[in-house]
Short mmCIF file of C-alpha atoms and ligand atoms in Angstrom, two decimals:
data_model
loop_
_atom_site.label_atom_id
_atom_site.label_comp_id
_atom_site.label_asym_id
_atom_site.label_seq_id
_atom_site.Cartn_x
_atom_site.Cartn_y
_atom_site.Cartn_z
CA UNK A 1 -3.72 5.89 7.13
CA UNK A 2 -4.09 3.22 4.62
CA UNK A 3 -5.22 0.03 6.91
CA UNK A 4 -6.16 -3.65 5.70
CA UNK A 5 -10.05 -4.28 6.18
CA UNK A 6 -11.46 -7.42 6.54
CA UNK A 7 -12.61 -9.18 3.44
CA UNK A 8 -16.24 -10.36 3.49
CA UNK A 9 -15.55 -13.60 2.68
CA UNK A 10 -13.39 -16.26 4.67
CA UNK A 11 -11.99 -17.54 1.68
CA UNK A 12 -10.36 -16.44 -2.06
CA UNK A 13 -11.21 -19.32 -3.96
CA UNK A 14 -12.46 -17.46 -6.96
CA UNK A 15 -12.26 -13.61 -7.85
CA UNK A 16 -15.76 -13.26 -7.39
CA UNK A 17 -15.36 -14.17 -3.50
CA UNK A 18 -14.67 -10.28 -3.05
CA UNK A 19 -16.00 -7.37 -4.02
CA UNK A 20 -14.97 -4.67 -6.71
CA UNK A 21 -14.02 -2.32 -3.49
CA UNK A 22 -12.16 -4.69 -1.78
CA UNK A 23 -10.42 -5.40 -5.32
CA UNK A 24 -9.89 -2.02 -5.35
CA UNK A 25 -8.70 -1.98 -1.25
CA UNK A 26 -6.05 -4.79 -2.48
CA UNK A 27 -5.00 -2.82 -5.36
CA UNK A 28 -4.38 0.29 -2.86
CA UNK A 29 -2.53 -2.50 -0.56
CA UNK A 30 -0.34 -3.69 -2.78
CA UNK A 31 0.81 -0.04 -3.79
CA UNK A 32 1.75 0.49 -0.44
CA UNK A 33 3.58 -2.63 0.19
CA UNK A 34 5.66 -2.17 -2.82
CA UNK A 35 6.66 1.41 -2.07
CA UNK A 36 7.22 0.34 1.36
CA UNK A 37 4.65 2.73 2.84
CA UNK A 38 2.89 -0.04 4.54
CA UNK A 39 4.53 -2.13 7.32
CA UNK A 40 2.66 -4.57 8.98
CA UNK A 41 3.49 -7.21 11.15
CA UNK A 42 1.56 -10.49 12.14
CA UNK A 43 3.52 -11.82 14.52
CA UNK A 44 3.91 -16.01 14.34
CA UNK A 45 0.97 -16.44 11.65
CA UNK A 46 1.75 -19.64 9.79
CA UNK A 47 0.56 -19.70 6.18
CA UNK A 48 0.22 -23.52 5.43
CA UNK A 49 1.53 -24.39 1.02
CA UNK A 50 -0.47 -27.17 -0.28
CA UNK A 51 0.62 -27.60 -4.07
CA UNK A 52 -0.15 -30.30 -6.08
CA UNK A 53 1.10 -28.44 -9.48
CA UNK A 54 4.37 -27.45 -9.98
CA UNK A 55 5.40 -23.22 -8.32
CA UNK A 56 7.48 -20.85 -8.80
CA UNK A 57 6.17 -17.34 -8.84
CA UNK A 58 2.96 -18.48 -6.71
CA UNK A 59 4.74 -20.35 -3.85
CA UNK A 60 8.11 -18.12 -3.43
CA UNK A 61 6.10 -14.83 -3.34
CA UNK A 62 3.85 -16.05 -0.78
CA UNK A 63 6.18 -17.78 0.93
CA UNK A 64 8.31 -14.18 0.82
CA UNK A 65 5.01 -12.18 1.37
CA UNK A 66 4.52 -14.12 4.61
CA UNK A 67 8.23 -13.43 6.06
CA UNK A 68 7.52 -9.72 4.96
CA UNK A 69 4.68 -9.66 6.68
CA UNK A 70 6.35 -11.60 9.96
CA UNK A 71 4.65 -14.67 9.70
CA UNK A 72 6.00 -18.35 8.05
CA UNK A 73 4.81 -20.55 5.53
CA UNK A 74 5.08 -24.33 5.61
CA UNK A 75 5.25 -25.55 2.71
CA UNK A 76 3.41 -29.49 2.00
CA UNK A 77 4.77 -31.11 -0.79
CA UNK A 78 2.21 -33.71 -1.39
CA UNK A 79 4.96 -36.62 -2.26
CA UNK A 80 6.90 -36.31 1.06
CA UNK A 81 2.94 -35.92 3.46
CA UNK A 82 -0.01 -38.17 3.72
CA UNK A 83 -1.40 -35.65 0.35
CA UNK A 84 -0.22 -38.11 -1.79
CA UNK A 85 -1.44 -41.17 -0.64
CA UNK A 86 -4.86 -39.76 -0.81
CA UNK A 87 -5.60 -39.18 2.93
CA UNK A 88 -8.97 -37.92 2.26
CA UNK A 89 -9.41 -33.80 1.32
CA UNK A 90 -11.58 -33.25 4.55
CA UNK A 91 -9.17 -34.87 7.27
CA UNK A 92 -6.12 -33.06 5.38
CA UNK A 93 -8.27 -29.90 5.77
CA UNK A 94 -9.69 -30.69 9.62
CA UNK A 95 -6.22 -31.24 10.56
CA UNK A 96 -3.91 -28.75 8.83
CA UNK A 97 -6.56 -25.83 9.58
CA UNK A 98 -5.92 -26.82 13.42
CA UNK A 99 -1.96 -25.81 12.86
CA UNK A 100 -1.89 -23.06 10.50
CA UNK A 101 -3.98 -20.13 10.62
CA UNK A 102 -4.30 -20.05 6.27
CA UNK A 103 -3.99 -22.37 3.82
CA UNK A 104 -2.78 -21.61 0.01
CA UNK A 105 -3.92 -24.55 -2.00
CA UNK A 106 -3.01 -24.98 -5.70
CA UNK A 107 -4.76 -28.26 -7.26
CA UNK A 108 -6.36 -29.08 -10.26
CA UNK A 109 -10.49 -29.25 -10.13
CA UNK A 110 -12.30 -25.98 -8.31
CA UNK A 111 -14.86 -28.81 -6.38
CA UNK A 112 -11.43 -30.11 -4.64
CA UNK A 113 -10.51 -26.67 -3.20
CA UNK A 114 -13.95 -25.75 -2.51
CA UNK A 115 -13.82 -29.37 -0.34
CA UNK A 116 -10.54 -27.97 1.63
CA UNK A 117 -12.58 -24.63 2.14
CA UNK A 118 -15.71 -26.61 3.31
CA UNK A 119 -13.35 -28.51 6.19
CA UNK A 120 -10.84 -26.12 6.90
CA UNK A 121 -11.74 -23.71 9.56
CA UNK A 122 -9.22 -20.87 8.08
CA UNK A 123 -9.35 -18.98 5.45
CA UNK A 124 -8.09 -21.03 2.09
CA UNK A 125 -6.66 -18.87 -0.63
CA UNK A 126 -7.04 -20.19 -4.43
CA UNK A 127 -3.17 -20.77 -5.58
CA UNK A 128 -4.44 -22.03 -9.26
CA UNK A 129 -7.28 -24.34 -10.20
CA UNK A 130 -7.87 -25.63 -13.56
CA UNK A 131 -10.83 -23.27 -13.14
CA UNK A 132 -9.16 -20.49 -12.53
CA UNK A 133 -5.72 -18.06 -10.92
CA UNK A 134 -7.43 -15.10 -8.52
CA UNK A 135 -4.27 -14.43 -7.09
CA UNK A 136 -2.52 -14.05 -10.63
CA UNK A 137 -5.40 -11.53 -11.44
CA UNK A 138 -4.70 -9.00 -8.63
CA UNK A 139 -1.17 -8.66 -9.78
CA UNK A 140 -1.93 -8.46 -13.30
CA UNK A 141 -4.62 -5.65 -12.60
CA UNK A 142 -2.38 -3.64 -9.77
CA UNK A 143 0.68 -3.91 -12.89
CA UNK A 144 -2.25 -2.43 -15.52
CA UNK A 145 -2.91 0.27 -12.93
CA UNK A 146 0.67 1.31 -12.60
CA UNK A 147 1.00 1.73 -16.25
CA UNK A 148 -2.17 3.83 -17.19
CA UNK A 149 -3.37 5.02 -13.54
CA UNK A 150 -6.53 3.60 -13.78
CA UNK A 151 -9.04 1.72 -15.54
CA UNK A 152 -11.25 3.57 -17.45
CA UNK A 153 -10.56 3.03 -21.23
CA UNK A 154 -8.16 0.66 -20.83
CA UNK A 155 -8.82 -2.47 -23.43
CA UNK A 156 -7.25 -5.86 -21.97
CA UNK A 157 -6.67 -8.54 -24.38
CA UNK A 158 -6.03 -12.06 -23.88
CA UNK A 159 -4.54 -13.84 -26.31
CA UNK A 160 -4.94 -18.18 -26.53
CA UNK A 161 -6.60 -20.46 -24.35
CA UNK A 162 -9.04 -19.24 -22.53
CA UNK A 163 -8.66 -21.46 -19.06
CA UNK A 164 -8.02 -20.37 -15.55
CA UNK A 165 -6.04 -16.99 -15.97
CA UNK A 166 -8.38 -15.76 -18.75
CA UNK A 167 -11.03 -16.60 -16.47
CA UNK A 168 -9.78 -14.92 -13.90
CA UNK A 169 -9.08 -11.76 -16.04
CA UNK A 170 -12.35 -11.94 -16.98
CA UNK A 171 -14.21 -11.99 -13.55
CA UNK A 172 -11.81 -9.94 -12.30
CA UNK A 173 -12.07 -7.49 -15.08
CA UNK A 174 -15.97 -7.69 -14.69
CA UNK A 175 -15.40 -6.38 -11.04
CA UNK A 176 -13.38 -3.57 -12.41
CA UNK A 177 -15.95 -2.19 -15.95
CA UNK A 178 -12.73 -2.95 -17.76
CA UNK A 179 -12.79 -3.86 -21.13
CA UNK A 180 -11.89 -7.40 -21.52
CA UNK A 181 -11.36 -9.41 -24.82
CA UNK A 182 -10.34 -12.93 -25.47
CA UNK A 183 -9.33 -14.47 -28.52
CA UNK A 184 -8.99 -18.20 -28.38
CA UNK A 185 -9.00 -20.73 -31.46
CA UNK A 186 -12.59 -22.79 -31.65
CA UNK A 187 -12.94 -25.12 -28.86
CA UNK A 188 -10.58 -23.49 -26.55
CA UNK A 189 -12.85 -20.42 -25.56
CA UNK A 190 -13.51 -19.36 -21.82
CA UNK A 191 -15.51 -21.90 -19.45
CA UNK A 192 -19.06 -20.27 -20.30
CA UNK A 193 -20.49 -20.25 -16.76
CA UNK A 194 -17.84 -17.89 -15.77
CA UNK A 195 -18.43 -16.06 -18.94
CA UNK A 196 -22.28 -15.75 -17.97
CA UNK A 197 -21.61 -14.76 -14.32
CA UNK A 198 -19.09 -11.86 -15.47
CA UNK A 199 -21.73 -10.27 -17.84
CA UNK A 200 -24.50 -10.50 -14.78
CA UNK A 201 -21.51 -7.95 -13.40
CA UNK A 202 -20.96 -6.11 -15.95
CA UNK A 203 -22.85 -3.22 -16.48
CA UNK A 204 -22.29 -2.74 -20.20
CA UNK A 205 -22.09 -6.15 -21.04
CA UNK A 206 -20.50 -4.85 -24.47
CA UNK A 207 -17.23 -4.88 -22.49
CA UNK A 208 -16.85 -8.12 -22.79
CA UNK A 209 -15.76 -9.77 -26.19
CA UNK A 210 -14.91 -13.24 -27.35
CA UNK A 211 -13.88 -14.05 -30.50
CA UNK A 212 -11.20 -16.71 -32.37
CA UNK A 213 -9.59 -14.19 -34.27
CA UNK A 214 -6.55 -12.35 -32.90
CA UNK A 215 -6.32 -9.68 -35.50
CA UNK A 216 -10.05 -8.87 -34.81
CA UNK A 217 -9.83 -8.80 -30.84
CA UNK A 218 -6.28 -6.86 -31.02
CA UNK A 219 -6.82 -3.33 -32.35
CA UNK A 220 -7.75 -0.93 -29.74
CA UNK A 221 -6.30 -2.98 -27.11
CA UNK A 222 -3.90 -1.66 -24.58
CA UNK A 223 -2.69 -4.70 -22.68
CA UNK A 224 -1.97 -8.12 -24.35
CA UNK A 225 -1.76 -10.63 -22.53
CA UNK A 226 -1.27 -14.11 -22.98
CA UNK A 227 -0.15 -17.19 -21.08
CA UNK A 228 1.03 -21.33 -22.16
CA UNK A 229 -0.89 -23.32 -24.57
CA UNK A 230 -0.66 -26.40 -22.94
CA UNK A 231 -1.26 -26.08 -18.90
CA UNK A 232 0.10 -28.29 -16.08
CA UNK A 233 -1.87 -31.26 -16.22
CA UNK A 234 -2.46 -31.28 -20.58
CA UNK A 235 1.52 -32.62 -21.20
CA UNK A 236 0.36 -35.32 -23.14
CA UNK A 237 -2.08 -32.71 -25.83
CA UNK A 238 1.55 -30.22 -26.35
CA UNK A 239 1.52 -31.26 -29.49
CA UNK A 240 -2.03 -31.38 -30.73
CA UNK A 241 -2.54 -27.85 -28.93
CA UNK A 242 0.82 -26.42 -30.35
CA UNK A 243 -1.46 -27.00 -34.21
CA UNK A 244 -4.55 -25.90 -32.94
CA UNK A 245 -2.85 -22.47 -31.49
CA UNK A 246 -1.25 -21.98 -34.55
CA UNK A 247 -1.65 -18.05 -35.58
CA UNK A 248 -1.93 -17.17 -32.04
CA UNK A 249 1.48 -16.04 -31.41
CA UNK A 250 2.04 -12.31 -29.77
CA UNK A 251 4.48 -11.26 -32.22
CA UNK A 252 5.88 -8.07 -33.82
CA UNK A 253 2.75 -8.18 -35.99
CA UNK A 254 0.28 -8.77 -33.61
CA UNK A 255 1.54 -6.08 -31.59
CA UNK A 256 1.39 -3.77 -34.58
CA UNK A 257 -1.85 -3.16 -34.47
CA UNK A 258 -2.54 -2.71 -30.68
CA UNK A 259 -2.62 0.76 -29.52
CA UNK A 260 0.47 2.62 -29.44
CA UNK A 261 0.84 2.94 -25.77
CA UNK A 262 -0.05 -1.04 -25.08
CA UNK A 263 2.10 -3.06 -23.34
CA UNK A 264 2.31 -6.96 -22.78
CA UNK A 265 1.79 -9.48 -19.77
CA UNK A 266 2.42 -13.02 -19.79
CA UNK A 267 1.42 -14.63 -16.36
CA UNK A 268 4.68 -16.58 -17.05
CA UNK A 269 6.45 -19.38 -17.28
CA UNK A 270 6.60 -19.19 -21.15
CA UNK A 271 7.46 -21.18 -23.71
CA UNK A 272 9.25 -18.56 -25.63
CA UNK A 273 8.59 -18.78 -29.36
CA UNK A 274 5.78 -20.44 -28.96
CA UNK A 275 2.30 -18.01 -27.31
CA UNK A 276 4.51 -15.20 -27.67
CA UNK A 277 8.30 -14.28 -29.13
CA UNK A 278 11.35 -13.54 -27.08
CA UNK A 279 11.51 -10.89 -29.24
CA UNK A 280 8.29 -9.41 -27.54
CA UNK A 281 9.29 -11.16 -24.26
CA UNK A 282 12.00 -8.86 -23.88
CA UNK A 283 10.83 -5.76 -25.49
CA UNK A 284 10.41 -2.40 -23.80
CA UNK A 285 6.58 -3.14 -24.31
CA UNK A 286 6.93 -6.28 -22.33
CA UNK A 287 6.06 -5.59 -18.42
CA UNK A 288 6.13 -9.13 -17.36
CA UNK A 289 8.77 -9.11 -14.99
CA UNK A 290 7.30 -5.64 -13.40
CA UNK A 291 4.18 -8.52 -13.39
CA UNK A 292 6.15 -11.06 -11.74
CA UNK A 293 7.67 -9.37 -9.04
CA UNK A 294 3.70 -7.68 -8.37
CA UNK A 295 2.84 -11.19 -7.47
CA UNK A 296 5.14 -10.22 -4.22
CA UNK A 297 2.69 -6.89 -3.32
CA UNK A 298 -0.42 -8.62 -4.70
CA UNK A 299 -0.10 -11.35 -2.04
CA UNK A 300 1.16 -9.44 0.82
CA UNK A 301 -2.30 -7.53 0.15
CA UNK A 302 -4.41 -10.60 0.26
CA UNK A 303 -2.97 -11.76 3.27
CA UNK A 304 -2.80 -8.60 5.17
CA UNK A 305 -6.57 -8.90 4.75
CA UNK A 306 -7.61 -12.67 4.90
CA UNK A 307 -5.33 -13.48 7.84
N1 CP B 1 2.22 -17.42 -12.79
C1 CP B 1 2.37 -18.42 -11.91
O1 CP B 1 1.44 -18.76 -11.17
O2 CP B 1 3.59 -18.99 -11.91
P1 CP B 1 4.03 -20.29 -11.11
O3 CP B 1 3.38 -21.46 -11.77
O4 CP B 1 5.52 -20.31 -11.22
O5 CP B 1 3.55 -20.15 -9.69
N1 NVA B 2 -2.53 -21.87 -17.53
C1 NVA B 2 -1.29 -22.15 -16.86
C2 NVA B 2 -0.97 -21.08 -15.87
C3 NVA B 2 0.36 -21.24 -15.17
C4 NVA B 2 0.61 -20.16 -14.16
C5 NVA B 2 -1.39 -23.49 -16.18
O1 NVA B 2 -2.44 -23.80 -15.59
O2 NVA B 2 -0.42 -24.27 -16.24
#
């Protein structure tokens, strides 16, 4: 019977904390959460929120995941705790760690959740860095692998900037020999050291393709994917980035000359009519809701094996 194992690392703070079998394992997980063939129970676990970026997909599914799963989550709105003030990362982390037995944390530089991880003496789960969204990848790849089975020839391409959910696609996709390319306008490419640690994975490093032209990184593809061009954090460059992304729209064109059978993901929220059209949003190629609600399984995986 199909049993969470142990990860090998404490913590998720990056995709690359676990390995492609234990992506895998999670992949398997999540299947069985969603078709209800897996039932696990944890008893009074308490799954501690810290989010200093605005949630919704991220905190309600694990905050769901962990009632699913028979635990609670607490969730530590930085405004209303000692967060906000700016009690220092490593008493936050000494002292929350002693109360709940994991710790979600979404902030904005990687170095500040790798300081929680450092103190804390649970595991801490990456909720979205500026660096990058591991959880967001699991879904993403267990909603590919519902569509086409598995993984071999399919052709994922992201579409605009290329920050912490195309980085995440990327490692994750290195784990996974799938095909991964990202086309981002000049300047707005992926972070390169994650870019040089997913083609040390990769074993044809030919699977992985960057370019700044959409109509050169689309045909072939299966998946498009593409997410905001202005994260939480860049309000003030909307309008500068809203130029520079200019031709980078998934639209009916774009999608023309994707593979017949491709479909589109969108980590979500949108700004519709902007990074991609609610014409497209809404389509029958569009399987970002299916990708929303994955989030659910995705993190009921994770925890099942983390906790
Ligand atoms: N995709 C995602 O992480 O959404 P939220 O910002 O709503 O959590
Ligand atoms: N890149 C986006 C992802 C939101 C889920 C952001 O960081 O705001």
């Amino acid at each position: 019977m199909l049993k969470p194992i142990k990860l090998s690392n404490k913590n998720f703070l990056s995709n690359l904390d676990i390995t492609a079998n234990e992506v895998n394992h999670i992949l398997e997980l999540s299947k069985g959460f969603k078709n209800n063939s897996l039932k696990l129970d944890y008893g009074n676990k308490v799954l501690g929120l810290i989010f200093d970026k605005s949630s919704t997909r991220t905190r309600v599914s694990f905050q769901v995941a962990m009632s699913r799963l028979g635990g609670s989550t607490i969730d530590l709105n930085p405004n209303t705790s000692q967060i906000g003030r700016g009690e220092p990362i490593k008493d936050t982390a000494r002292v929350l760690s002693s109360y709940c037995d994991i710790l979600a944390i979404r902030t904005f530089k990687q170095c500040d959740l790798e300081e929680y991880a450092n103190w804390s003496t649970k595991p801490v789960i990456n909720a979205l860095t500026d660096l990058e969204h591991p959880c967001q990848a699991l879904a993403d790849f267990f909603t590919i692998k519902e569509e086409f089975h598995d993984f071999r020839n399919v052709v994922l391409t992201f579409i605009g900037d290329g920050n912490n959910v195309a980085n995440s696609l990327i490692l994750c996709g290195a784990l996974l020999g799938v095909e991964v390319r990202i086309a981002s306008p000049k300047g707005f490419e992926p972070n390169s050291s994650v870019i040089e640690k997913a083609l040390k994975i990769y074993k044809n490093k030919n699977l992985l393709k960057i370019t700044n032209d959409p109509y050169t990184a689309v045909p072939g593809s299966n998946v498009l994917y593409t997410d905001v061009w202005s994260s939480m954090g860049e309000e003030d460059k909307k309008n500068q980035k809203d130029k520079l992304f200019n031709g980078f729209t998934i639209d009916k064109d774009l999608l023309g000359v994707a593979e017949k059978d491709v479909i589109v993901l969108h980590c979500l929220p949108a700004y519709r009519n902007k990074e991609i059209t609610d014409e497209i949003i809404d389509s029958k190629k569009s399987r970002i809701f299916e990708q929303a609600e994955n989030r659910l399984y995705a993190q009921q995986a994770l925890l099942s094996c983390l906790l």
